[in-house]
XYZ file of C-alpha atoms in Angstrom:
275
model
C 0.031 -0.039 0.034
C 2.846 2.347 0.813
C 4.295 1.860 -2.747
C 0.931 2.409 -4.262
C 0.905 5.875 -2.367
C 3.981 6.983 -2.896
C 4.632 5.917 -6.547
C 1.095 5.409 -8.204
C 2.266 5.869 -11.442
C 4.505 2.952 -11.094
C 2.344 0.829 -9.254
C -0.239 1.150 -12.299
C 2.505 0.510 -14.838
C 3.008 -3.026 -13.427
C -0.428 -3.699 -13.811
C -1.393 -1.931 -17.434
C 1.583 -3.648 -19.008
C -0.677 -7.008 -18.575
C -3.635 -5.147 -19.681
C -5.350 -5.427 -16.423
C -6.186 -3.001 -13.590
C -5.273 -3.117 -9.731
C -9.168 -3.709 -8.993
C -8.869 -6.759 -11.550
C -10.804 -5.353 -14.191
C -9.752 -5.405 -17.644
C -9.010 -2.028 -19.568
C -12.364 -1.911 -21.212
C -14.644 -3.378 -18.423
C -17.049 -1.338 -16.340
C -17.927 -1.775 -12.677
C -21.013 -3.384 -11.443
C -24.017 -1.291 -11.555
C -26.706 -1.793 -8.777
C -30.055 0.466 -9.446
C -33.391 0.880 -7.348
C -36.218 3.193 -7.565
C -38.975 4.455 -5.445
C -37.177 4.376 -2.106
C -37.994 7.740 -1.147
C -41.465 7.873 -0.468
C -41.437 11.787 0.391
C -40.574 12.424 -3.443
C -42.687 12.130 -6.633
C -39.901 9.725 -7.736
C -36.388 8.834 -6.756
C -33.549 6.276 -7.865
C -30.446 5.118 -5.922
C -27.438 4.024 -8.226
C -24.087 2.312 -7.188
C -21.467 2.222 -9.794
C -18.787 0.214 -8.128
C -18.269 2.155 -4.874
C -19.659 5.216 -6.483
C -22.966 5.984 -4.934
C -25.651 8.416 -5.511
C -29.323 8.986 -5.029
C -31.831 11.162 -7.103
C -35.036 12.690 -5.930
C -37.634 14.273 -8.131
C -40.028 17.107 -6.509
C -42.607 19.131 -8.441
C -44.519 22.568 -8.130
C -47.263 24.121 -10.081
C -46.984 27.700 -11.234
C -47.464 30.171 -13.913
C -45.172 30.166 -16.957
C -41.974 31.999 -16.644
C -41.847 34.528 -19.434
C -37.951 34.482 -18.958
C -37.383 30.739 -19.324
C -38.915 27.661 -21.234
C -37.041 25.274 -19.005
C -39.419 23.698 -16.538
C -36.851 20.767 -15.779
C -34.342 22.064 -13.262
C -31.326 19.787 -12.221
C -29.094 20.170 -9.263
C -26.066 18.156 -8.285
C -24.398 18.199 -4.895
C -21.618 16.418 -3.284
C -22.201 15.206 0.312
C -19.414 16.454 2.512
C -18.747 12.862 3.676
C -18.365 11.618 -0.239
C -14.720 12.475 -0.627
C -12.087 14.423 1.661
C -11.839 16.811 -1.384
C -15.177 18.304 -0.711
C -15.898 20.690 1.987
C -19.293 21.417 3.646
C -18.725 25.188 3.895
C -17.729 25.770 0.466
C -19.492 24.591 -2.912
C -16.780 22.819 -5.146
C -16.798 23.990 -8.827
C -17.253 20.473 -9.922
C -20.766 20.400 -8.443
C -21.947 23.507 -10.717
C -20.010 21.972 -13.847
C -21.783 18.553 -13.512
C -25.046 20.423 -12.874
C -24.731 22.260 -16.219
C -23.635 19.246 -18.255
C -26.599 17.503 -16.834
C -28.966 20.220 -17.763
C -27.196 20.668 -21.346
C -27.707 16.895 -21.780
C -31.440 16.882 -20.996
C -32.089 19.763 -23.445
C -29.963 18.099 -26.088
C -31.527 14.774 -25.654
C -35.067 15.989 -25.277
C -35.345 13.817 -22.085
C -38.710 14.745 -20.882
C -41.589 16.009 -22.891
C -43.194 18.990 -20.853
C -46.007 19.864 -23.160
C -48.823 18.178 -21.699
C -47.619 18.840 -18.186
C -50.105 21.834 -17.751
C -53.582 22.394 -16.065
C -56.182 24.223 -17.728
C -57.588 27.265 -15.541
C -60.309 29.799 -15.803
C -57.285 32.664 -16.190
C -55.028 30.457 -18.246
C -52.950 27.345 -17.686
C -50.791 26.410 -14.983
C -47.818 24.573 -15.359
C -45.926 21.631 -13.512
C -42.209 22.429 -12.722
C -39.936 19.438 -12.267
C -36.757 19.862 -9.946
C -34.348 16.930 -9.653
C -31.826 16.618 -6.734
C -28.917 14.336 -7.431
C -26.764 13.715 -4.095
C -23.386 11.872 -4.215
C -22.976 9.954 -1.128
C -19.424 8.362 -2.033
C -17.159 9.476 -4.949
C -15.009 6.942 -6.223
C -14.665 8.011 -9.959
C -17.080 8.411 -13.020
C -19.744 10.424 -11.169
C -21.009 11.835 -14.391
C -22.116 8.243 -15.800
C -23.715 7.484 -12.376
C -25.478 10.648 -12.342
C -26.873 10.219 -15.841
C -28.207 6.664 -14.862
C -29.633 8.112 -11.657
C -31.389 11.015 -13.241
C -33.003 8.963 -16.048
C -34.091 6.377 -13.514
C -35.739 8.916 -11.154
C -37.708 10.668 -13.884
C -39.080 7.337 -15.198
C -40.038 6.609 -11.525
C -41.839 9.782 -11.267
C -45.682 10.038 -10.872
C -47.420 13.359 -10.747
C -50.766 13.715 -8.889
C -54.019 14.495 -11.215
C -54.589 18.081 -10.507
C -57.362 20.441 -11.647
C -59.224 23.714 -11.058
C -62.760 23.253 -8.958
C -65.212 25.996 -8.899
C -66.541 26.758 -5.429
C -69.009 28.891 -3.855
C -67.849 31.265 -1.128
C -69.852 33.393 1.301
C -68.450 36.517 2.187
C -69.134 38.242 5.578
C -71.761 40.352 4.084
C -73.615 37.355 2.964
C -72.620 37.756 -0.635
C -71.900 34.606 -2.549
C -69.671 34.527 -5.264
C -67.786 31.831 -7.041
C -63.980 31.075 -7.035
C -61.665 28.815 -8.632
C -59.546 26.666 -6.401
C -56.643 24.298 -7.611
C -56.922 20.941 -6.218
C -53.905 18.935 -6.133
C -54.649 14.959 -6.127
C -58.074 15.571 -7.338
C -57.874 12.051 -8.507
C -56.530 8.486 -7.473
C -54.680 8.392 -10.556
C -51.182 9.690 -11.348
C -49.419 11.115 -14.232
C -46.281 9.487 -15.593
C -43.431 11.977 -17.114
C -43.045 11.586 -20.801
C -39.601 10.418 -20.913
C -38.021 10.032 -24.025
C -37.493 6.350 -24.729
C -34.099 7.047 -26.385
C -32.802 8.512 -23.164
C -29.155 9.255 -22.803
C -26.693 6.814 -21.725
C -23.165 7.842 -20.872
C -19.667 6.109 -20.568
C -16.385 7.704 -19.690
C -12.757 6.818 -20.106
C -9.494 7.815 -18.708
C -6.337 7.909 -20.796
C -3.362 6.830 -18.687
C 0.141 5.646 -19.759
C -1.215 5.269 -23.469
C -4.333 3.172 -22.364
C -7.914 3.921 -22.392
C -9.360 2.912 -19.049
C -13.211 2.545 -19.186
C -15.223 3.646 -16.166
C -12.272 4.714 -14.452
C -12.152 5.049 -10.360
C -11.179 8.367 -8.666
C -7.735 7.150 -8.342
C -7.599 6.517 -12.046
C -9.083 9.670 -12.865
C -6.561 11.512 -10.662
C -3.717 9.554 -12.550
C -5.142 10.376 -16.225
C -3.643 12.485 -18.646
C -7.074 13.269 -20.231
C -10.827 12.250 -19.911
C -13.051 11.139 -22.887
C -16.920 10.900 -22.578
C -19.282 9.268 -24.976
C -23.024 9.954 -24.589
C -25.431 8.255 -26.966
C -29.304 7.392 -27.349
C -30.205 4.257 -25.689
C -32.230 2.753 -28.383
C -30.983 4.615 -31.620
C -27.447 4.779 -30.456
C -27.294 8.114 -32.064
C -24.411 10.309 -30.704
C -25.575 13.008 -28.291
C -22.187 14.084 -27.356
C -18.308 13.347 -27.514
C -16.178 15.307 -25.186
C -12.361 15.093 -24.437
C -10.405 16.973 -22.194
C -6.754 17.025 -21.908
C -4.295 14.543 -22.800
C -2.719 13.372 -26.091
C -4.778 13.099 -29.316
C -6.660 9.823 -29.941
C -6.775 8.042 -33.086
C -9.979 7.312 -35.158
C -9.838 3.497 -34.289
C -9.555 4.589 -30.495
C -12.550 6.685 -30.910
C -14.526 4.203 -32.712
C -13.818 1.567 -30.197
C -14.844 3.937 -27.368
C -18.293 4.576 -29.139
C -18.698 0.934 -29.699
C -18.065 0.089 -26.125
C -20.478 2.787 -25.360
C -23.161 1.142 -27.475
C -22.675 -2.225 -25.927
C -22.847 -0.620 -22.325
C -26.274 0.593 -23.476
C -27.521 -2.770 -24.623
C -26.309 -4.361 -21.479
C -27.752 -1.622 -19.067
C -30.991 -0.782 -20.170
C -33.993 -2.792 -18.931
């Protein structure tokens, strides 16, 4: 263990020259995924995801309000790191990583047309009111590849979401002066039936890679991310395998064959992950 901490690159070199990683995985092998939904009963939808030792939960809340003339986006995504998730994160000061990942998830939701919000409105006498969806994703333990795990948690929580049927009800109200007048009241949960979100069946699936000592490591751990010279992320549609995004940060250039291999791995990951 001391050699691994003092000379991590040399430690990894001994494994990579045999095309294997310290945790026993092959270079292109992902960690085991565990996913469950509906465990947070106070939320409209929820999901818990474990990707190896990386652990996240996502909870969906919703509110009804008038249409915001300054923004057409009614799906708001927020990512937070738990202070106990990793020593690098402080409870007193938000880490830039949090805002960056929230922005990436929001951009991906828009680009992939993740949720069709068109029908999520309630007709009223003075015009419609609209549902606003808020997704909070909390990282409980950070052991690398948080983005891929967050995409899984986001999609699973939205697919698990059920909104209460709501409608405006006309009621008669008597004032102090005995005058009777009619008013419209919004009744949330007016019916025992619920509404499922219209989640795009071709929702996004993401797979990330770290470039280390001229090797491309699939689904990197936190240690591998810290040692990596660069990061590659491929995001595709779960059914069409249409490429949503291909992002590379740092490190040497990658050959066309390497990129094609990464995309093919992501397609295989989608086929083996989606249920």
